[in-house]
Coordinates of C-alpha atoms in Angstrom, one line a residue:
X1 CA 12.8 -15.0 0.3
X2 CA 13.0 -12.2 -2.2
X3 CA 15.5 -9.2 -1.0
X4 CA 13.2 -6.3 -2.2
X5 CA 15.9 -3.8 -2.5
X6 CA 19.1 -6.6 -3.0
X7 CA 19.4 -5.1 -6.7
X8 CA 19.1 -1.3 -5.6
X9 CA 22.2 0.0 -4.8
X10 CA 23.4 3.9 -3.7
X11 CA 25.6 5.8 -5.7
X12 CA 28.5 5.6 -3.5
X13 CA 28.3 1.9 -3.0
X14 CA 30.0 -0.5 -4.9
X15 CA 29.9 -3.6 -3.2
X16 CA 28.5 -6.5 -5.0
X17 CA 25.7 -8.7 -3.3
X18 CA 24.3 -11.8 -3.6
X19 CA 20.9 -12.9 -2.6
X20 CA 20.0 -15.9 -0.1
X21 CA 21.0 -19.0 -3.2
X22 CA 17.7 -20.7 -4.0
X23 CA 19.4 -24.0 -3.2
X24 CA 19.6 -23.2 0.0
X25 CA 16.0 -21.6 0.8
X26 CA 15.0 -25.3 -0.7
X27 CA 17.2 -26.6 1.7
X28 CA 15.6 -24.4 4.3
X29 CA 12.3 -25.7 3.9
X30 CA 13.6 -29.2 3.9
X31 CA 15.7 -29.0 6.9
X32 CA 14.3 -26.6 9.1
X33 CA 16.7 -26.2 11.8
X34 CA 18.5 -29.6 10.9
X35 CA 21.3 -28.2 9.7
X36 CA 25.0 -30.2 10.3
X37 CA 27.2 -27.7 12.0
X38 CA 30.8 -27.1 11.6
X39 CA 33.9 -26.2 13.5
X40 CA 34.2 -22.6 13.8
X41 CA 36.5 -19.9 15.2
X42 CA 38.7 -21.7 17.4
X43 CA 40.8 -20.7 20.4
X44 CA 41.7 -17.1 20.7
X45 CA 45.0 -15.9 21.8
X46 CA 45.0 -12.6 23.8
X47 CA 47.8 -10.2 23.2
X48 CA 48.0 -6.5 24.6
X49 CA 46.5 -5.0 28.0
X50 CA 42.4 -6.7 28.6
X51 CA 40.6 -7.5 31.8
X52 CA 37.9 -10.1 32.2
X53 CA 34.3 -10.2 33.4
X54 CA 32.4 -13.5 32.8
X55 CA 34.1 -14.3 30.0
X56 CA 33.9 -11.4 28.2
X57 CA 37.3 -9.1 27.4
X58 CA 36.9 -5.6 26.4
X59 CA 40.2 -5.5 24.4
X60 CA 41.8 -2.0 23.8
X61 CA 44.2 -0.3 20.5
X62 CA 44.6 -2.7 17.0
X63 CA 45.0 -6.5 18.3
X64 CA 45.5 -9.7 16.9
X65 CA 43.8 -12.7 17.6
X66 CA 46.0 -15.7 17.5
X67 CA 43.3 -18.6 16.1
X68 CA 44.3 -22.6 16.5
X69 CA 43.9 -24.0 13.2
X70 CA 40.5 -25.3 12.7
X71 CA 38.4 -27.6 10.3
X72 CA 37.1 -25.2 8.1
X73 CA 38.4 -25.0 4.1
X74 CA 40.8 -22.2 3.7
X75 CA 38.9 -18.7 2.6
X76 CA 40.3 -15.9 1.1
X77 CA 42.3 -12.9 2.4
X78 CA 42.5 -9.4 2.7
X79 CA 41.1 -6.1 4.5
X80 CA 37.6 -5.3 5.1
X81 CA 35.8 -2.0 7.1
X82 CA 32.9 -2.1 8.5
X83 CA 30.4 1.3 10.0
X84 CA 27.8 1.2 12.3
X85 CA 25.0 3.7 13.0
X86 CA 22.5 2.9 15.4
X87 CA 19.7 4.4 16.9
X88 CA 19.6 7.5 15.0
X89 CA 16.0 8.4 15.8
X90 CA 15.3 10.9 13.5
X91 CA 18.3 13.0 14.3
X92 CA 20.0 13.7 10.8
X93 CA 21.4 17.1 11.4
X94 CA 24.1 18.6 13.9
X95 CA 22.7 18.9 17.4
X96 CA 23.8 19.1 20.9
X97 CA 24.5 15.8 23.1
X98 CA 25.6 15.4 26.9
X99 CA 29.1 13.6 28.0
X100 CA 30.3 13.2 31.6
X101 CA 33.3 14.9 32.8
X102 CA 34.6 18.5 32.2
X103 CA 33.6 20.6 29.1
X104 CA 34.0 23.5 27.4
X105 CA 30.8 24.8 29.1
X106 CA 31.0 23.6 32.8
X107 CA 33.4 23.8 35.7
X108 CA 35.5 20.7 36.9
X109 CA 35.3 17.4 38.4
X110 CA 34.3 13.7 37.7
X111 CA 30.4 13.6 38.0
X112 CA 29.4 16.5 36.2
X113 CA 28.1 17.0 32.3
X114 CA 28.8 19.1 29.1
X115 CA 27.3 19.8 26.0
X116 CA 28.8 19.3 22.6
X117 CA 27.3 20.0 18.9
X118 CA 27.5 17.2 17.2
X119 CA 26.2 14.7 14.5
X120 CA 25.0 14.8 11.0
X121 CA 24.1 12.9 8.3
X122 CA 26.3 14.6 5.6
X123 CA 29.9 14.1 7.6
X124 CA 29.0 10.8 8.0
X125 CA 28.0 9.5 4.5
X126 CA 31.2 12.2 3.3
X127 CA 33.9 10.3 5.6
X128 CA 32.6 6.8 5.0
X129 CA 33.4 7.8 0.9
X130 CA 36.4 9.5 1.7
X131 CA 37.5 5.4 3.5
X132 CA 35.9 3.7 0.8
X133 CA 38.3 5.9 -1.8
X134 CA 41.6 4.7 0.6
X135 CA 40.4 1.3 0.6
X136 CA 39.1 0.7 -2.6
X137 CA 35.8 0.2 -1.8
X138 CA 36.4 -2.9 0.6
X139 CA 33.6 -1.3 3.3
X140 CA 30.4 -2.1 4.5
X141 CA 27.9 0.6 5.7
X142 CA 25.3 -0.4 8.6
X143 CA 22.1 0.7 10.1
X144 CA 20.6 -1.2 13.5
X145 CA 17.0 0.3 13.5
X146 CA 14.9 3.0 15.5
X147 CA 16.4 5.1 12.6
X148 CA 12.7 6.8 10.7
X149 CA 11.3 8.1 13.4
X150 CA 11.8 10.6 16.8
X151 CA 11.7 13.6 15.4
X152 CA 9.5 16.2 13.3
X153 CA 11.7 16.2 9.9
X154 CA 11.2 12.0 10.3
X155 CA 7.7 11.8 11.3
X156 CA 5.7 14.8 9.3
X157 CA 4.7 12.7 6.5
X158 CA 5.6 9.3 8.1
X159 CA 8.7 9.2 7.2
X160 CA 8.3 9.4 3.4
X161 CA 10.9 12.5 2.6
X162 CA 13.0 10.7 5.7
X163 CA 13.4 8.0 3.5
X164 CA 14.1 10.3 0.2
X165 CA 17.0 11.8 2.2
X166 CA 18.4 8.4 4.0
X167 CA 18.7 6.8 0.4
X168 CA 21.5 9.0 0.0
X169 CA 23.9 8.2 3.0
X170 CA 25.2 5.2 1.0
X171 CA 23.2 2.5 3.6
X172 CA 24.7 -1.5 2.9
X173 CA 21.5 -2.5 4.9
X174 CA 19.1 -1.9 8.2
X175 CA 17.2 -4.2 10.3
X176 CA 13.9 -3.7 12.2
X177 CA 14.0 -1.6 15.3
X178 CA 11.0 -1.4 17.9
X179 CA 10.0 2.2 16.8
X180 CA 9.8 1.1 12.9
X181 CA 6.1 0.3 13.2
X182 CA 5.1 2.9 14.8
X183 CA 2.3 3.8 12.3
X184 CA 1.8 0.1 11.9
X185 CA 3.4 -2.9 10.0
X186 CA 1.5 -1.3 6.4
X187 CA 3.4 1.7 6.3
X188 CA 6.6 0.4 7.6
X189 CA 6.5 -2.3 4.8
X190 CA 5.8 0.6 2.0
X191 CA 9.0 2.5 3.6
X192 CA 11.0 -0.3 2.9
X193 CA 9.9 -0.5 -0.3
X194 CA 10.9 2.7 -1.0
X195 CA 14.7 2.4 0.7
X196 CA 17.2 1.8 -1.9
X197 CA 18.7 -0.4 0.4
X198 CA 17.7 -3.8 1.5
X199 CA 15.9 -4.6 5.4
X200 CA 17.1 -8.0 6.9
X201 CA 15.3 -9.9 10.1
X202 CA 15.9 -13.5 10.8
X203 CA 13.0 -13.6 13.6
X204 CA 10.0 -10.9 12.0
X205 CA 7.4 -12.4 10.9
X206 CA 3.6 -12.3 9.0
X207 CA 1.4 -13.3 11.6
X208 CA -1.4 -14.4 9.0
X209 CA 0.8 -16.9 7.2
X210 CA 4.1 -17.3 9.1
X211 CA 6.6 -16.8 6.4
X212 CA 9.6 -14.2 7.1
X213 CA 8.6 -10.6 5.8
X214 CA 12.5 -9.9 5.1
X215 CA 15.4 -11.4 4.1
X216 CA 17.1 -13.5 6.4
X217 CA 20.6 -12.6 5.5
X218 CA 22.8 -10.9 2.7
X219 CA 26.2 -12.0 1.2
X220 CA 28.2 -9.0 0.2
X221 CA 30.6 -9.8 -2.1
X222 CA 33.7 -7.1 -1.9
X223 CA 35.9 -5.9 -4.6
X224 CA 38.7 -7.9 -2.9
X225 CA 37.2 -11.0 -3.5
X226 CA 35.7 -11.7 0.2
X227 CA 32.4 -12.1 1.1
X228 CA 30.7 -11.2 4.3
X229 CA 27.3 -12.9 5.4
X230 CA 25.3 -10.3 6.9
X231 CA 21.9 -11.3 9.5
X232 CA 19.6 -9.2 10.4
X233 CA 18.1 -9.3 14.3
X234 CA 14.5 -7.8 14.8
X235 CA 13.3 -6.0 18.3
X236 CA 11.1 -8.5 20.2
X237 CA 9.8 -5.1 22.3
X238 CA 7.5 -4.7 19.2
X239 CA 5.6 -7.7 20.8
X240 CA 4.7 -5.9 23.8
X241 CA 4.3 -2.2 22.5
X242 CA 0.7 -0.8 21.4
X243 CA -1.0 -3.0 19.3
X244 CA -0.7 -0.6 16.2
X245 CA 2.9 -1.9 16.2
X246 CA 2.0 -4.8 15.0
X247 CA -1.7 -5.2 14.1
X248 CA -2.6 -2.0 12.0
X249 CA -6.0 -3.8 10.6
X250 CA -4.3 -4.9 7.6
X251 CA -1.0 -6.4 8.3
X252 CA -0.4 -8.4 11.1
X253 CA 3.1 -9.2 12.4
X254 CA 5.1 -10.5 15.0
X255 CA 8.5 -10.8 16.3
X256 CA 10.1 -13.9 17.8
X257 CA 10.3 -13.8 21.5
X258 CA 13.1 -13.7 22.9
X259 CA 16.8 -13.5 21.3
X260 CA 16.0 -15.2 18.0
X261 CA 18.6 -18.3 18.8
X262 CA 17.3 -20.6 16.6
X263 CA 16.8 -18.6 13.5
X264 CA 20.1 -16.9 14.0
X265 CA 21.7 -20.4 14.6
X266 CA 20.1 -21.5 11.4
X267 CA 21.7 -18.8 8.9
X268 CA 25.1 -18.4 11.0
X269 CA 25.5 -22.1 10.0
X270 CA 23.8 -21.6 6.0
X271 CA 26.8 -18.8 5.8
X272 CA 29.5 -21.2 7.4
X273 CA 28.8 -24.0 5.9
X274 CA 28.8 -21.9 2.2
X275 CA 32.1 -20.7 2.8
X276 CA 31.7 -17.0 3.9
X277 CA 34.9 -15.5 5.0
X278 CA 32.8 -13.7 7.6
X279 CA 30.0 -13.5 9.4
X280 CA 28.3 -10.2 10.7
X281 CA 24.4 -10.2 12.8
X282 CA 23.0 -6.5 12.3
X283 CA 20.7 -6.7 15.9
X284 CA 18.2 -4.2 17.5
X285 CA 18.2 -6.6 20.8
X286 CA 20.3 -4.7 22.8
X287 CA 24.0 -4.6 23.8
X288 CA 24.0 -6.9 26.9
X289 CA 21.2 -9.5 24.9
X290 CA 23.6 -9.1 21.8
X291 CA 26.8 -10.5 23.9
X292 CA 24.9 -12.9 26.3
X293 CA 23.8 -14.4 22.3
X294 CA 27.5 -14.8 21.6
X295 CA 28.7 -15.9 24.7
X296 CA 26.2 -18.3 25.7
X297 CA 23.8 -19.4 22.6
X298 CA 25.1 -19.0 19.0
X299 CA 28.5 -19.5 18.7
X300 CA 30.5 -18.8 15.2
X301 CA 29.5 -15.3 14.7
X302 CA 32.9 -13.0 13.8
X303 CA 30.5 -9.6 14.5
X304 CA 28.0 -8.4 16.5
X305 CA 26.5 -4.9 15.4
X306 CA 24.2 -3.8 18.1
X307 CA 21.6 -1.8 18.6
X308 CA 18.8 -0.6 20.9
X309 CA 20.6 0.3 24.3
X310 CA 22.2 3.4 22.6
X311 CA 26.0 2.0 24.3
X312 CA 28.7 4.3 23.7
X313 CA 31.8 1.5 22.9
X314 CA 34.4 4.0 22.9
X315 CA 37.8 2.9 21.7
X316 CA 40.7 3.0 24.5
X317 CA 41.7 6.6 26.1
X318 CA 38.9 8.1 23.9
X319 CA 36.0 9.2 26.8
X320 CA 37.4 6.7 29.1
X321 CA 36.6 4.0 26.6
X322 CA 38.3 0.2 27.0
X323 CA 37.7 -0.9 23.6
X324 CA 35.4 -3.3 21.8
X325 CA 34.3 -6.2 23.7
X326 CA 36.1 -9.5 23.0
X327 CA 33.3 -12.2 23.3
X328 CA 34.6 -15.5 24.3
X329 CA 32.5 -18.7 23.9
X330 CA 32.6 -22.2 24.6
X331 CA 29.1 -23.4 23.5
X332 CA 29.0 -27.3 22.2
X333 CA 32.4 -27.7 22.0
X334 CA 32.8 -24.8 19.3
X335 CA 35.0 -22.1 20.6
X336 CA 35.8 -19.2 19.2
X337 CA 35.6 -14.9 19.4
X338 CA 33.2 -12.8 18.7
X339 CA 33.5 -9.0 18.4
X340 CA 30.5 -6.8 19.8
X341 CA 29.9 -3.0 19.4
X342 CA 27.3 -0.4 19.6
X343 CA 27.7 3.2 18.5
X344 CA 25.5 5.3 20.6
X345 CA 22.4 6.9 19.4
X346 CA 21.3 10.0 17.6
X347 CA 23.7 10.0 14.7
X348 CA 26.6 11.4 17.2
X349 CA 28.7 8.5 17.0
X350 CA 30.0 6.0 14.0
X351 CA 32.3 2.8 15.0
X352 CA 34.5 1.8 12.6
X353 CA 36.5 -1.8 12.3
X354 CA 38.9 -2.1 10.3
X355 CA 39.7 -6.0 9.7
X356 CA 42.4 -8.5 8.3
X357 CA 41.0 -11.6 7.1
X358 CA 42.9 -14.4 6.9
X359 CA 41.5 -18.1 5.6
X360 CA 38.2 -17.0 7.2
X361 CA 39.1 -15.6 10.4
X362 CA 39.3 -12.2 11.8
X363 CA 43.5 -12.0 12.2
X364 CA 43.5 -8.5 13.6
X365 CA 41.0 -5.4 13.8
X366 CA 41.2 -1.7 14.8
X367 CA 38.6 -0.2 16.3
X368 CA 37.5 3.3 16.6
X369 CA 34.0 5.3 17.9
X370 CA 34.1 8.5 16.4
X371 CA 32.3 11.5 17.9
X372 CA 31.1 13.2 14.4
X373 CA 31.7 16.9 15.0
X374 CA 33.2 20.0 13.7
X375 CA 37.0 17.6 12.7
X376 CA 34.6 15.7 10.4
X377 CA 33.5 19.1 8.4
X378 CA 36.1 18.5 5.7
X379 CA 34.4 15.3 4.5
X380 CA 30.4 16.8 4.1
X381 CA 29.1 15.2 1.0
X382 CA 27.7 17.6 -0.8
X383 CA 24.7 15.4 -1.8
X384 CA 23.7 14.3 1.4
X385 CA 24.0 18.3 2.3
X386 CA 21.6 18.8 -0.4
X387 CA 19.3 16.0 0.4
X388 CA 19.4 17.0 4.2
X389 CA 18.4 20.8 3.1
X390 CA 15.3 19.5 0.9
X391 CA 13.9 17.9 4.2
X392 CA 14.5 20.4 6.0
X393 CA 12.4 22.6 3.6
X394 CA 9.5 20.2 3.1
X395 CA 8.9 20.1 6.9
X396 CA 9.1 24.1 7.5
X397 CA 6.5 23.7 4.6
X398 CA 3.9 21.3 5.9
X399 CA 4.5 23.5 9.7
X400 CA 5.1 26.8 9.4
X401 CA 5.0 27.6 13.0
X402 CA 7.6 24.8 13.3
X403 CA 11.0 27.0 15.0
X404 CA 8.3 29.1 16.6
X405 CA 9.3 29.8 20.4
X406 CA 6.4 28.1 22.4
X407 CA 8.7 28.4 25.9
X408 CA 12.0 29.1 27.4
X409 CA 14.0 26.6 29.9
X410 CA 16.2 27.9 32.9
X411 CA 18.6 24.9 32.8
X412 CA 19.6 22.4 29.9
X413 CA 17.4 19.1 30.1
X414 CA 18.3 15.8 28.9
X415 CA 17.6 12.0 29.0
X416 CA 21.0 10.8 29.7
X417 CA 20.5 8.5 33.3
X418 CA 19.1 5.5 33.8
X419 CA 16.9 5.7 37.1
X420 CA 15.7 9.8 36.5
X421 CA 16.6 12.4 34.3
X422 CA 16.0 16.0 33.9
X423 CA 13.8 15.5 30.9
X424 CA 11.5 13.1 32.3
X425 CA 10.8 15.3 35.2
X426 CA 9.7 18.1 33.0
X427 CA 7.6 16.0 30.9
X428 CA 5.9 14.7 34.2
X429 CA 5.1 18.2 35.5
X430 CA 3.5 19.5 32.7
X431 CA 1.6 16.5 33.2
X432 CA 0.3 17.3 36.3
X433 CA 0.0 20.8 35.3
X434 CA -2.7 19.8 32.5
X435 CA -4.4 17.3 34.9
X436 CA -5.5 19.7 37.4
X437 CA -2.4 21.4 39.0
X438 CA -3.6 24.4 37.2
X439 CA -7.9 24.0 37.2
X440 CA -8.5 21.9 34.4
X441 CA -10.7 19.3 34.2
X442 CA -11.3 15.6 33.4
X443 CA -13.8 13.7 32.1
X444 CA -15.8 11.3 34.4
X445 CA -16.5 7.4 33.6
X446 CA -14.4 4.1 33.5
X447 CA -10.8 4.7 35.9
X448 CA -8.7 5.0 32.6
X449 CA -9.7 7.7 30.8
X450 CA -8.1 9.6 27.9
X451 CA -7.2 13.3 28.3
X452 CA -9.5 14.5 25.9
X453 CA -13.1 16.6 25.6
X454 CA -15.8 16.6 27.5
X455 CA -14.6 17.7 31.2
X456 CA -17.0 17.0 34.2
X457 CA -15.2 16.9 37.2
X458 CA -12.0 18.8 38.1
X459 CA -9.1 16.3 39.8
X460 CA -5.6 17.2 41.4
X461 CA -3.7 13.9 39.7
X462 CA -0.8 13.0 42.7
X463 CA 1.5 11.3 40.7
X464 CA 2.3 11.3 36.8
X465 CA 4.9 8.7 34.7
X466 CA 6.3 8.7 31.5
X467 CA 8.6 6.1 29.4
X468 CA 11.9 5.6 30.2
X469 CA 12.7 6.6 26.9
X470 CA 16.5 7.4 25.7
X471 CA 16.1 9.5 22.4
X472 CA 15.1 13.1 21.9
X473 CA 18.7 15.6 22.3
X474 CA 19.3 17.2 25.0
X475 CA 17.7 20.7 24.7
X476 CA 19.7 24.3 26.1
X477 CA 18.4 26.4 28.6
X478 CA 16.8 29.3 26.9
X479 CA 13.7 29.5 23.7
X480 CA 12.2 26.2 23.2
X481 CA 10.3 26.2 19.9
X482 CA 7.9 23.6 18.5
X483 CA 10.6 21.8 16.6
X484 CA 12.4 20.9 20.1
X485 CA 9.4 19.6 21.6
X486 CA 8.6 17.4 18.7
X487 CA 12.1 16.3 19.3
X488 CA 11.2 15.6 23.5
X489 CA 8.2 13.6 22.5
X490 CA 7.1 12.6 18.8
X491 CA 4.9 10.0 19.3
X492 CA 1.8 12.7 20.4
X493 CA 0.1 9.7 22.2
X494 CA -3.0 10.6 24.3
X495 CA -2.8 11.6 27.9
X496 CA -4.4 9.1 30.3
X497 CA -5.9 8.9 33.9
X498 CA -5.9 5.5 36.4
X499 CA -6.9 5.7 39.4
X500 CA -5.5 3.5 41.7
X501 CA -4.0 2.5 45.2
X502 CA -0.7 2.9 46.5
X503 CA -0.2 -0.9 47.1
X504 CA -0.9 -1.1 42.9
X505 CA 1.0 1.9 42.2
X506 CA 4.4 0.1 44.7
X507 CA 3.7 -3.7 42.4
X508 CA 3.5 -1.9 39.1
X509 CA 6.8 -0.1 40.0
X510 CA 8.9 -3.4 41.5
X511 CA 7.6 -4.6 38.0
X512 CA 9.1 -1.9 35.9
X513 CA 12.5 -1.9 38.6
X514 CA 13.0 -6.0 38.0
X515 CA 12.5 -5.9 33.7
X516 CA 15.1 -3.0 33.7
X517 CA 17.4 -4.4 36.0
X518 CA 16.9 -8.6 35.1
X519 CA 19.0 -10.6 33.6
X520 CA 20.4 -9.2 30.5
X521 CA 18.9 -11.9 28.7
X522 CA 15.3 -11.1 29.7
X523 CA 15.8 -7.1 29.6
X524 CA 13.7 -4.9 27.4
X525 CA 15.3 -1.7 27.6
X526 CA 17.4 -0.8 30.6
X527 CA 15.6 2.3 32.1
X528 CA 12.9 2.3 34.0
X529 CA 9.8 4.5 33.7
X530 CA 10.3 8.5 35.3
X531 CA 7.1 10.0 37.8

């Protein structure tokens, strides 16, 4: 498969890659999934404070992991660093985000909230430089999808000047989240394109002609010498979304169902078996998918990067964090550690893992989530500034009216719980207010009907829903203009009225209760729809 944007590199990077070797995309089509595997990572020592749950150990501070000696050729040595951003949604400049516990602008106590303004796109692209400078350029920059769209300044021209401004964060490479398509597989493709920056799936497919649309994998080689395998996991949600997701009339494509085992089985053991020192899966699964993968399914993966769930991993004593999770598998016979972490959402957060390599194994890592606020000032890159400034003007240009106040909010509202938030509920009462709470009108016909002209009959509407969506910031009491509404719901999707009967309305609902609360494995998101 060709990497589109393999040769196209940001100024700040300067990481060398290597594209999937044609021998072993012949060997691919020869093989399938008949590929011999090896011996990986191989029994794991635990030093330091950890506790256990199903196998899994959230480990806490820098660790070292004490490896038996395995069958593998020796590898090379030396330090690596990776980032992770996930789930950015759109949100590229400072902006406020909730946290539990006590704040600066709330009382006391355990189970309360405050607000803190945080994130952007310039401190993060300026600290990741000012690492790369310390560690002469032996760091990897990633980006786990939902990332071009959730908010005006990504959406206003379909993510075109999004793009423009993203190509300058310094981006290793991304992977396919379930809100990439949103204005249908064409479009995303032509964004891709256009990313300077290469797109990686394993499991996303053209419908028409089953080949892989990206890349399956990217080997990075560092200025140290090592090389890091890099696999890119797409979202299966896709699969189950509107159908302009993934039919827009002229491109067609589909998503593997499920976790993607067998592809990702397939390149972990291509990477391992070509002596990569380590291996890395970029996913937009989800956090508890991404470690049920490890711990159960695909064993000789050294990192998980996950995305989706928007999982704060906090590092130990930081937000009452316990660390990275500490993956540990026996699948086969091969045993072995795998590290898993997710960064949040929103741009707020960046993880950082710092690594020692040693003859192909991870010998000890630090890890560290980040909260990117005010401390993280000193490191603004003044190009990203620049860039972030130009988007900012083009979408005051195509909407004037854009920080116009349309409202005003008693109480700050947010999408931070699982089972109802403050948020939803507003969205679901103007809802009712514009089916009939305040005289309007519906029109008559079919029992689904779109909220658009041609009212007949008037209707009082007794209940209303809305996704259990996790982005959009939280939003201060006080003016709301139209930009913070964009940011509450971007995907301007057409009102619609069911009628039905309280035993459907109880199914549909014990439905939506057991996917968000299944086994991780079989999860698509987490939260449950809000009425």
């Amino acid at each position: 498969m060709k990497d589109d944007g393999s040769d196209k590199k940001s100024d700040t990077r300067q990481a060398e890659s290597r594209e999937t070797p044609e021998e072993e995309r012949k060997e691919e089509a020869k093989t399938g999934r008949g590929i011999t595997r090896r011996t990986f990572l191989t029994g794991t020592g635990i030093a330091g404070l950890s506790f256990t749950v199903g196998g899994i150990l959230a480990k806490v501070g820098t660790k070292a992991l004490a490896q038996e000696e395995g069958t593998l050729a020796a590898g090379g040595n030396g330090a690596i660093t990776l980032f992770e951003i996930n789930d950015s949604h759109g949100q590229c400049y400072p902006h406020p985000e909730m946290f539990w516990g006590a704040g600066p602008n709330n009382g006391s106590g355990s189970n309360i909230r405050y607000l803190k303004d945080i994130g952007g796109f310039d401190r993060i692209a300026g600290y990741i430089r000012h690492v790369k400078e310390q560690a002469n350029s032996n760091v990897l920059f990633f980006d786990e999808g939902d990332t071009i769209h959730g908010t005006y300044h990504a959406i206003f021209d379909e993510a075109v000047s999004y793009v423009q401004m993203l190509n300058t964060i310094g981006l290793d490479a991304t992977n396919p989240g379930n809100w990439e398509t949103r204005w249908g597989p064409t479009k995303y493709l032509a964004r891709t394109k256009e990313m300077t920056f290469p797109t990686l799936a394993c499991n996303f497919y053209d419908k028409s002609t089953g080949r892989l649309i990206f890349p399956p994998y990217k080997t990075f080689v560092l200025p140290n010498g090592l090389t890091v395998g890099v696999i890119g996991l797409a979202s299966d949600n896709i699969n189950v979304q509107p159908r302009i997701f993934t039919d827009d009339g002229q491109t067609a494509v589909i998503v593997t169902t499920g976790i993607g085992k067998d592809e990702l089985l397939k390149y972990v053991n291509i990477l391992k078996n070509g002596g990569t020192d380590l291996i890395v899966v970029i996913s937009h699964l989800g956090y508890e998918k991404d470690v049920a993968i490890c711990s159960e399914y695909v064993p000789g993966i050294d990192i998980f990067l996950s995305g989706h769930t928007h999982d704060r991993i906090f590092d130990v004593g930081n937000q009452g964090g316990v660390g990275i999770t500490e993956v540990q598998y026996n699948i086969g016979g091969h045993t072995g550690t795998t590290l898993v972490t997710q960064a949040g959402f929103s741009g707020s957060q960046l993880a950082q893992l710092d690594l020692t390599i040693n003859d192909r194994r991870v010998a000890e890592y630090t890890y560290r989530l980040h909260t990117v606020d005010n401390s993280m000032d000193q490191y603004k890159d003044p190009a990203v500034t620049a860039a972030l400034a130009a988007l900012d003007q083009k979408a005051r240009a195509m909407n004037p009216s854009l920080f116009s106040v349309v409202g005003s909010l008693a109480a700050p509202v947010d999408r931070m719980t699982v089972h109802e938030d403050s948020m939803g509920n507003l969205i679901c009462d103007a809802y009712l207010w514009a089916f009939g709470r305040d005289g309007l009108v519906t029109p008559t016909g079919n029992n689904i009907r779109p909220f658009i002209g041609g009212f007949q009959q008037k209707i009082d509407a007794a209940v209303s829903f809305t996704n259990g969506w996790r982005y959009g910031r939280p939003l201060l009491s006080g003016p709301v203009t139209q930009e913070a509404v964009y940011n509450m719901n971007p995907a301007n999707a057409p009102l619609f009225l069911v009628e039905i009967t309280g035993a459907e309305l109880y199914t549909i609902y014990e439905i939506k209760l057991r996917d968000a609360n299944t086994r991780p494995i079989n999860q698509g998101g987490g939260y449950p729809p809000r009425f």
